[in-house]
Short mmCIF file of C-alpha atoms and ligand atoms in Angstrom, two decimals:
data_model
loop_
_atom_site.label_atom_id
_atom_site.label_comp_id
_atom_site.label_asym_id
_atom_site.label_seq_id
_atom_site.Cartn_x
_atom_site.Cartn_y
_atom_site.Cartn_z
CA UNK G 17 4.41 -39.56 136.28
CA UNK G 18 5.52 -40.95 132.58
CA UNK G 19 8.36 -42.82 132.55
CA UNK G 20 9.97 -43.44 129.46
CA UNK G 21 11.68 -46.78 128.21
CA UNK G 22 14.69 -46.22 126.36
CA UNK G 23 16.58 -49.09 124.99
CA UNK G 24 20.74 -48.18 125.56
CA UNK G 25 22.67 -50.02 122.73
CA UNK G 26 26.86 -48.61 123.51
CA UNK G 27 27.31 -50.46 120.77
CA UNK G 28 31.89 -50.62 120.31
CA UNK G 29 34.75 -48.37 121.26
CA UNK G 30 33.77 -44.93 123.21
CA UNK G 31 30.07 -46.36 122.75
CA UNK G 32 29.84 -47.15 126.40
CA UNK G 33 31.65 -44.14 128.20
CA UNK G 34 29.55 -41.69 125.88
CA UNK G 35 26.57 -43.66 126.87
CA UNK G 36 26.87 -43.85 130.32
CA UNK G 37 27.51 -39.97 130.16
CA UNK G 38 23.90 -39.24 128.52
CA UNK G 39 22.44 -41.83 130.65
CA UNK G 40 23.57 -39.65 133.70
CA UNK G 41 22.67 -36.44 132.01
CA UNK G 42 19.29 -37.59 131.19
CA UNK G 43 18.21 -38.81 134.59
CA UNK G 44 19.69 -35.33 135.94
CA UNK G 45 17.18 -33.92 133.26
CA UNK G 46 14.53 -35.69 134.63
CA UNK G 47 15.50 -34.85 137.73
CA UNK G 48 15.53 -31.10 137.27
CA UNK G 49 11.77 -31.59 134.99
CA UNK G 50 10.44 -33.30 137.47
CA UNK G 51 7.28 -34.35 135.29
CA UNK G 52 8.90 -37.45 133.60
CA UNK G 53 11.43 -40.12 134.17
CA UNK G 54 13.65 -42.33 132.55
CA UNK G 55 13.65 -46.12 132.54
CA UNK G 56 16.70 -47.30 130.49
CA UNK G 57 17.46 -51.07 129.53
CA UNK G 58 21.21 -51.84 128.30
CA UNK G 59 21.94 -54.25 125.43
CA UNK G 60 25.53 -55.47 124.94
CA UNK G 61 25.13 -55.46 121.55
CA UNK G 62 28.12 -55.26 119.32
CA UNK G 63 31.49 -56.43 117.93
CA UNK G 64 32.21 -58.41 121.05
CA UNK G 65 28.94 -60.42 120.77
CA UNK G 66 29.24 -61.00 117.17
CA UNK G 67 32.97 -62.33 118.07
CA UNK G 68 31.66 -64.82 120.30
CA UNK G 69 28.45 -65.88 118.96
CA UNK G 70 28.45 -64.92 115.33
CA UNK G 71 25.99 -62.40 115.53
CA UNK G 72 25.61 -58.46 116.59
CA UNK G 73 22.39 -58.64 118.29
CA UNK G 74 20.07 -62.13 119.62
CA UNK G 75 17.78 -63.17 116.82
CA UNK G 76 15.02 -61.63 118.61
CA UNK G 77 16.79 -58.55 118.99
CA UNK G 78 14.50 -56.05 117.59
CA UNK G 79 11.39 -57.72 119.30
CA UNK G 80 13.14 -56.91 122.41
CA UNK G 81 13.03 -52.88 121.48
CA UNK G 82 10.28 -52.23 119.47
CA UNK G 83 8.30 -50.99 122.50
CA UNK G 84 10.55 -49.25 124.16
CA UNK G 85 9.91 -45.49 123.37
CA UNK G 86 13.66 -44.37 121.99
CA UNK G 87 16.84 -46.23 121.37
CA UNK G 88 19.98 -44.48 122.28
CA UNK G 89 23.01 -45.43 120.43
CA UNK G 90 26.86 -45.56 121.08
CA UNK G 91 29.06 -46.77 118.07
CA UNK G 92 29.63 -49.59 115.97
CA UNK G 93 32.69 -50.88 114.97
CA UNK G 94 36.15 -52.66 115.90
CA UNK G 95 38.88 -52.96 113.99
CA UNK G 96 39.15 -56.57 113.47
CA UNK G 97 35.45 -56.72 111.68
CA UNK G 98 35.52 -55.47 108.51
CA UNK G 99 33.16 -52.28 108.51
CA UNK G 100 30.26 -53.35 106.26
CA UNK G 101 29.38 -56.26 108.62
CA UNK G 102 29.42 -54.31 111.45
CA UNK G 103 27.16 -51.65 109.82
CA UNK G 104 24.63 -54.25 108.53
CA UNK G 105 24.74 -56.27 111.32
CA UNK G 106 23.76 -53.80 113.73
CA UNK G 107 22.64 -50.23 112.78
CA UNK G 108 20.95 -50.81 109.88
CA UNK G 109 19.74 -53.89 110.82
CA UNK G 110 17.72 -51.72 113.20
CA UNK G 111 17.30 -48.45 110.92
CA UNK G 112 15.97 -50.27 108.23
CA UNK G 113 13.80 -52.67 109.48
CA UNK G 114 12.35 -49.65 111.87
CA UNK G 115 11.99 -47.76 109.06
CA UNK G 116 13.84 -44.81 109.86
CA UNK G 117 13.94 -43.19 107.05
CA UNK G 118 14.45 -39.63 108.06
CA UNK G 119 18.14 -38.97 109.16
CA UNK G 120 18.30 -35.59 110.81
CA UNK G 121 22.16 -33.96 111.54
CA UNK G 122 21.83 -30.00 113.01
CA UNK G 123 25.01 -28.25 112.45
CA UNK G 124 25.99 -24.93 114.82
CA UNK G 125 29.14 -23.69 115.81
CA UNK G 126 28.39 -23.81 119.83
CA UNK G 127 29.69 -21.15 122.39
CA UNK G 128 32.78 -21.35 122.75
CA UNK G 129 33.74 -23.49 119.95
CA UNK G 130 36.08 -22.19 117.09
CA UNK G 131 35.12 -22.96 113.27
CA UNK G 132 38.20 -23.67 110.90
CA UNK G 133 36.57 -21.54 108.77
CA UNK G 134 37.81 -17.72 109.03
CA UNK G 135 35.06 -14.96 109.88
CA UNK G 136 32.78 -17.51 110.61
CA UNK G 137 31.77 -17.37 114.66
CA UNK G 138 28.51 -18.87 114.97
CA UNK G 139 25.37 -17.02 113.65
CA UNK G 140 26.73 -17.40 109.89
CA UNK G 141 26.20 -21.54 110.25
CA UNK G 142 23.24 -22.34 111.33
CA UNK G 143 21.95 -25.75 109.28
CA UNK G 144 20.13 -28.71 109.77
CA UNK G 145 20.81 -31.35 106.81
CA UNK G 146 17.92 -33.71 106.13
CA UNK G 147 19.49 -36.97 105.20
CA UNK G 148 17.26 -40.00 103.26
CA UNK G 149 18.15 -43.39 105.23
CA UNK G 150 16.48 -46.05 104.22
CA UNK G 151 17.13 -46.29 100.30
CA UNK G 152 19.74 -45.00 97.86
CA UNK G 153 23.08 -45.29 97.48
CA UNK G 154 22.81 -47.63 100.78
CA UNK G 155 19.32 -49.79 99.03
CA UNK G 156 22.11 -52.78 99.58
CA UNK G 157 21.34 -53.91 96.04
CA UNK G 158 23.97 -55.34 94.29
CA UNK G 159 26.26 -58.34 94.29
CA UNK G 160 29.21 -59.69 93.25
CA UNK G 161 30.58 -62.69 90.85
CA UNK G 162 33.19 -64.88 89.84
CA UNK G 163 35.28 -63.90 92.99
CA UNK G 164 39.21 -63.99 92.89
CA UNK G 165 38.70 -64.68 89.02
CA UNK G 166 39.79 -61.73 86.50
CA UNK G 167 36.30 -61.50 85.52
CA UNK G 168 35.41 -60.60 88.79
CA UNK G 169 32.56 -58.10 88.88
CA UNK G 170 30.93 -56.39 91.36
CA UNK G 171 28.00 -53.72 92.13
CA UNK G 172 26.29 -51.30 94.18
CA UNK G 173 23.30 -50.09 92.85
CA UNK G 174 21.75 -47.44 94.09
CA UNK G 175 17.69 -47.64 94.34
CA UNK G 176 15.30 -44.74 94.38
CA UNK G 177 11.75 -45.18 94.96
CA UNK G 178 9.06 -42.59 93.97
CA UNK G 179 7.51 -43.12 97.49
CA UNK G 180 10.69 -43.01 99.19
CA UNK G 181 11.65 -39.82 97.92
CA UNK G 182 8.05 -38.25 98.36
CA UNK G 183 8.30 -39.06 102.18
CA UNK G 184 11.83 -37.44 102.32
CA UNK G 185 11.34 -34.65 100.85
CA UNK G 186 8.40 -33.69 102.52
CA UNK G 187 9.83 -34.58 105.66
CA UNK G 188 12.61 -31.83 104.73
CA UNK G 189 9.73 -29.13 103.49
CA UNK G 190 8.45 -29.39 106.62
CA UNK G 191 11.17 -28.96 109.14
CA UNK G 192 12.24 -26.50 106.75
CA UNK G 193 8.52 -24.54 107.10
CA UNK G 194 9.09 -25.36 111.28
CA UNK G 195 12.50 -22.91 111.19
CA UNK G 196 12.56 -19.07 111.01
CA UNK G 197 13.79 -18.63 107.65
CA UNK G 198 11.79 -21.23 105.65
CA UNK G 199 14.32 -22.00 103.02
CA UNK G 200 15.18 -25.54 101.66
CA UNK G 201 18.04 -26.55 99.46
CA UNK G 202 17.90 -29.78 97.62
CA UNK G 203 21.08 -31.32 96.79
CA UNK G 204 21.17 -33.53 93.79
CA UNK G 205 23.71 -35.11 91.12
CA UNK G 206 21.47 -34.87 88.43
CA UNK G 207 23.30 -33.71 85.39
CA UNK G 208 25.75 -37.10 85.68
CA UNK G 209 23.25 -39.39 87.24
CA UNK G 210 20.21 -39.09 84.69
CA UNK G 211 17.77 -41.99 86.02
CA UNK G 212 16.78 -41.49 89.80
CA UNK G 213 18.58 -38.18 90.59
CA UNK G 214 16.49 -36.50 87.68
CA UNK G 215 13.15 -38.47 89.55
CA UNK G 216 14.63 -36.90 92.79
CA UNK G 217 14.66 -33.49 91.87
CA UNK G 218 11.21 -33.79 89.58
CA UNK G 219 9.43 -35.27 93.01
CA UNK G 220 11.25 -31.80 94.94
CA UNK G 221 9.56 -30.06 92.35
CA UNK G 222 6.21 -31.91 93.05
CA UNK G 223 6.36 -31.52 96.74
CA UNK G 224 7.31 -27.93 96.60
CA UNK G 225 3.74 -27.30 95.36
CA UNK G 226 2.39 -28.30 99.03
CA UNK G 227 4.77 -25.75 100.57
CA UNK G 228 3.94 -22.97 98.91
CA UNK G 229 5.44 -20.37 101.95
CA UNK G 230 9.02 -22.44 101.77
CA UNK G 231 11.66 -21.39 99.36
CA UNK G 232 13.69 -23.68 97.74
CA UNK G 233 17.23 -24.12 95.30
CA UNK G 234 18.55 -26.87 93.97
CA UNK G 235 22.57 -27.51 94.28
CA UNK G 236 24.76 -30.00 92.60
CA UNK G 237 26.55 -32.12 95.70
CA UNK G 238 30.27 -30.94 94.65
CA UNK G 239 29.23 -27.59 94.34
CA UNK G 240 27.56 -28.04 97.19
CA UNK G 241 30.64 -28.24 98.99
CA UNK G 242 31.85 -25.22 98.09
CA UNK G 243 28.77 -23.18 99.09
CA UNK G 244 28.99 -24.89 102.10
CA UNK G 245 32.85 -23.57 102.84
CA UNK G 246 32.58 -20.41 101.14
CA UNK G 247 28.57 -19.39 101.93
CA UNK G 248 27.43 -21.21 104.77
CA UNK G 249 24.75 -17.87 105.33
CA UNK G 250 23.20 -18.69 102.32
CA UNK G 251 22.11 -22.58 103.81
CA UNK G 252 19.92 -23.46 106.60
CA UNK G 253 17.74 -26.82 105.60
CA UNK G 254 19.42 -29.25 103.25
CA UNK G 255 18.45 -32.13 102.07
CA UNK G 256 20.18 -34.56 100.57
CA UNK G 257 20.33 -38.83 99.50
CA UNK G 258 21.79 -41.46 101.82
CA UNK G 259 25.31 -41.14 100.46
CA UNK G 260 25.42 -37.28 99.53
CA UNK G 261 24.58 -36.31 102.83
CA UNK G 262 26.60 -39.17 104.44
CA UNK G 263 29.37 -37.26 102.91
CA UNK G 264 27.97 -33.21 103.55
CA UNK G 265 27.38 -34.16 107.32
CA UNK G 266 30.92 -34.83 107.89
CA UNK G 267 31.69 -31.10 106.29
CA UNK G 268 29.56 -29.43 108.33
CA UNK G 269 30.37 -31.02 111.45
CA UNK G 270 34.62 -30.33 110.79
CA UNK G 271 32.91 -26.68 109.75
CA UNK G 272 31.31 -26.45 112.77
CA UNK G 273 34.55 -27.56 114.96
CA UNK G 274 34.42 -30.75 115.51
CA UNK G 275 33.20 -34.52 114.90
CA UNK G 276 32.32 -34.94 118.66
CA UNK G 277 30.16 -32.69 119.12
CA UNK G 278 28.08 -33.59 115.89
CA UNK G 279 24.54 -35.46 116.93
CA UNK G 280 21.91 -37.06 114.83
CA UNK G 281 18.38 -38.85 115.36
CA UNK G 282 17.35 -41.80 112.73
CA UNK G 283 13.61 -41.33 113.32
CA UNK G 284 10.65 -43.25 111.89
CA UNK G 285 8.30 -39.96 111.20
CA UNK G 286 4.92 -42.09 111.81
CA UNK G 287 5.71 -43.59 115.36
CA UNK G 288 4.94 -46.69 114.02
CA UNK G 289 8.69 -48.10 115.58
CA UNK G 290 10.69 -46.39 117.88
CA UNK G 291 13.25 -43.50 116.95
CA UNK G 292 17.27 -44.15 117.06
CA UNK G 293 19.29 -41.49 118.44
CA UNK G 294 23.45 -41.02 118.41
CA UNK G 295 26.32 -39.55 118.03
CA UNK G 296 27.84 -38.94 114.68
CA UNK G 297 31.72 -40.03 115.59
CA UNK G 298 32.56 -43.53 115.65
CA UNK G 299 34.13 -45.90 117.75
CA UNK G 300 37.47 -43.73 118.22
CA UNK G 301 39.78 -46.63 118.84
CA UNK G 302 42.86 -44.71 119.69
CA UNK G 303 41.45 -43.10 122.65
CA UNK G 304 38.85 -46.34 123.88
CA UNK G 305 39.39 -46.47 127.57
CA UNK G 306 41.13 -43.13 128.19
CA UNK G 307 38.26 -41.20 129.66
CA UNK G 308 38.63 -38.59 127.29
CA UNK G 309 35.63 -39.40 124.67
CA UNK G 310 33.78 -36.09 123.59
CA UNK G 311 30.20 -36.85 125.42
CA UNK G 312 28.63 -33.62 123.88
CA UNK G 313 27.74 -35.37 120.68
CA UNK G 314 25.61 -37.94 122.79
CA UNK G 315 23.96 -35.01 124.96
CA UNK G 316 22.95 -33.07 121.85
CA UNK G 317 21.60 -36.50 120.44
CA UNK G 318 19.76 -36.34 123.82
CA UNK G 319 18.70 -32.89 123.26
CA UNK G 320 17.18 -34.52 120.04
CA UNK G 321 15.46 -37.39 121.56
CA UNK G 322 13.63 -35.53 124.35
CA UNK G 323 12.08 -33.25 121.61
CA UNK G 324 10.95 -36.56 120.04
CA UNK G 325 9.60 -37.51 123.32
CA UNK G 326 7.71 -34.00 123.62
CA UNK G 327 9.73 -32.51 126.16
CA UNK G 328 10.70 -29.83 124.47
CA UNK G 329 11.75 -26.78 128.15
CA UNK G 330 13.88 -30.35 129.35
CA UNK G 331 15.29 -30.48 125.27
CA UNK G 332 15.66 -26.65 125.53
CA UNK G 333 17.40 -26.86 129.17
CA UNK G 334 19.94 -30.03 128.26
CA UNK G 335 20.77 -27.81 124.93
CA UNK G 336 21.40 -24.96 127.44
CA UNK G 337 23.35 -26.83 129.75
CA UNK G 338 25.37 -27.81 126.48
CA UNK G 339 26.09 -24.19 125.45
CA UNK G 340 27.13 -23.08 128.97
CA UNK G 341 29.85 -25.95 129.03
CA UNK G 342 31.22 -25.76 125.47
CA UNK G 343 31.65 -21.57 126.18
CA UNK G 344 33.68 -22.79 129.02
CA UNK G 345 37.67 -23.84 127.53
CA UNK G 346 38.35 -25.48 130.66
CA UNK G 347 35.91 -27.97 129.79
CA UNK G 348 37.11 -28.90 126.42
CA UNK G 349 37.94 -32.52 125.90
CA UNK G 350 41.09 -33.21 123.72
CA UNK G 351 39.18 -33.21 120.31
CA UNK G 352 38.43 -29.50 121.03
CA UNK G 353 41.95 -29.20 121.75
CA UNK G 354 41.50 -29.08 125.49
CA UNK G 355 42.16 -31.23 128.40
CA UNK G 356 38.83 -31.79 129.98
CA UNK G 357 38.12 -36.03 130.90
CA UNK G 358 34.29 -37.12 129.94
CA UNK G 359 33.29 -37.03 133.55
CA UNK G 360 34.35 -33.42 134.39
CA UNK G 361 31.92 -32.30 130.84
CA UNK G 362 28.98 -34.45 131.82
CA UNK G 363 29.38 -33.26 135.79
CA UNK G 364 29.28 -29.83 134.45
CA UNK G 365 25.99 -30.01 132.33
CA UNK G 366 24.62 -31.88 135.23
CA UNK G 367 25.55 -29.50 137.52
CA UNK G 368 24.44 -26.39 135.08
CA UNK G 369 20.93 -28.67 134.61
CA UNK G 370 20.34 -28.77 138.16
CA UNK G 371 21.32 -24.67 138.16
CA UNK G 372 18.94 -23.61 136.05
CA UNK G 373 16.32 -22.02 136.93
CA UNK G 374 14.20 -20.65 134.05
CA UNK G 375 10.77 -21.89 133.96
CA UNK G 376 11.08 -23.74 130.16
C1 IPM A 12 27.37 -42.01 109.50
C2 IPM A 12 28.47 -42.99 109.37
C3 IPM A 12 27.97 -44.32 108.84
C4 IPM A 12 27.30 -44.16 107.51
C5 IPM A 12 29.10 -45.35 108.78
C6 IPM A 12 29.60 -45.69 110.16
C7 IPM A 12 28.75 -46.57 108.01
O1 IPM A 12 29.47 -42.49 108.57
O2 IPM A 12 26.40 -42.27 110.23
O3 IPM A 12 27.45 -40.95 108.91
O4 IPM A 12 27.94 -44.00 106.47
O5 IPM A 12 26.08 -44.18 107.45
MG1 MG A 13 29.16 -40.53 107.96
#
């Protein structure tokens, strides 16, 4: 029987009790496959660690994963470390280096689950936003001089490479040729940024040519918004750079009800490193140790991963198990305006995993 390593990083905050949920819902998965199992090692890295020893993760740290077949991911981020050394520190000090360039966010309005939007129930929001991860707006180019002084100057530059883009976009042609509707929009910035955003939407244009059966349209990121809010039908693929999409994925996820139920994979297309899976939200410090963290954004990650894996009837039975507990109010954690406690929502998709009894 396989069994496959996953390295568990919690990371801060809600990391570990949405962690330890998909931990327990993927060994139930296994459990109810039956053809594969799940070996997970934990890593304490984080905020604490850095605290007490200066750094996120050992020096080694990487070494440590790079066999392991997945990385599962809590949250980064306390709120006495300022954000930016958190972030390099420890998830991008893994993204980058792993070369996970493709950031993949799947937006849906699950049973059950109420859109702020009005006339918007479910079937009108159906996306998946492509997001470009390892360049960009987030290249970390840049620097800063003559601190404290009035001269003081500072920048952030963001970097576009003709090869980074390439890969991206035909990442995004392709998962947009893999969906039923086969429709790609490109979201650029290119009438005020006139340097890489016009190279970004001259290389769609390029890759288009290989996907001759996918349409495509181009959108400006702030009007993007609005098509977003006011014609989510007319979207399904999007893709987008490091910082636009940053931005987008948070408005789709509020679109589609709610932060905590929002998942993502960071993978590295080729295999050549392993693939890093998590939940959108962060640390949620108000509610760290209340037993109320949304796990649904974790299980959906997981949902994610196991199609990485090439599981896809144990992805398409978690994702099930997901739809039959959001439908459900009772289960609701606070976010979704309910009263539901992590452990009753992952008990119930373990319980509806071990319940179901189609074939895939
Ligand atoms: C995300 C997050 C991160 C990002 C933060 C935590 C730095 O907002 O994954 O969308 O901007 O990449
Ligand atoms: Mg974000």
């Amino acid at each position: 029987m396989k069994t496959y390593r996953i390295a568990a990083i919690p990371g801060d905050g809600i990391g570990s009790e949405v962690i330890s949920a998909g931990v327990e819902a993927l060994n139930a998965c296994a459990k109810r496959d039956g053809g594969f199992a799940f070996a997970f090692d934990h890593f304490d890295w984080g905020s604490e660690r850095y605290k007490k020893t200066g750094a996120f993760m050992p020096d080694n740290g990487r070494d440590l994963i790079r066999k392991h077949d997945a990385i599962l991911f809590g949250s980064a981020g306390v709120p006495d470390v300022p954000d930016h050394v958190t972030l390099w520190g420890l998830r991008l000090a893994i993204c980058q280096p792993f070369d996970q360039y493709a950031n993949v966010r799947p937006t849906r309005i699950l049973p059950g689950i109420v859109s702020p939007l009005r006339n918007v129930s479910g079937p009108e929001l159906d996306w998946v936003i492509v997001r470009e991860n390892s360049e960009g707006e987030y290249a970390g180019v840049g620097g800063r001089v003559h601190r404290g002084l009035p001269e003081e100057a500072a920048t952030d530059v963001s970097m576009f490479t003709r090869a980074g883009v390439a890969r991206i976009m035909r990442f995004a042609f392709a998962l947009a040729r893999s969906r039923p509707r086969k429709f790609l929009t490109v979201v650029t910035k290119s009438n005020a940024q006139r340097h890489a955003m016009v190279m970004w939407d001259e290389i769609a244009a390029e890759v288009a040519r290989e996907f001759p059966d996918v349409t495509w349209d181009k959108m400006l990121v702030d009007a993007m918004t609005m098509r977003m809010t006011l014609k989510p039908e007319t979207l399904d693929t999007i893709v987008a750079t490091n910082l636009h999409a940053d931005i987008l994925s948070d408005l789709a996820a509020a679109l589609a009800g709610s932060l905590g139920i929002a998942p993502t994979a960071n993978l590295n297309p080729e295999r050549t490193f392993p693939s890093m899976f998590e939940p959108i939200h962060g640390s949620a410090f108000d509610i760290i140790g209340k037993g109320i963290a949304n796990p649904i954004g974790t299980f959906w990650s997981s949902v994610m991963m196991l199609e990485h894996l090439g599981e896809p009837s144990a992805a398409a039975r978690l994702m099930r198990a997901i739809e039959k507990v959001t439908a459900d109010k009772s289960l609701h954690t606070p976010d979704l305006g309910g009263k539901a406690r992590t452990a009753d929502v992952t008990k119930a998709v373990c319980d509806a995993l071990a319940g179901d009894n189609q074939a895939n």
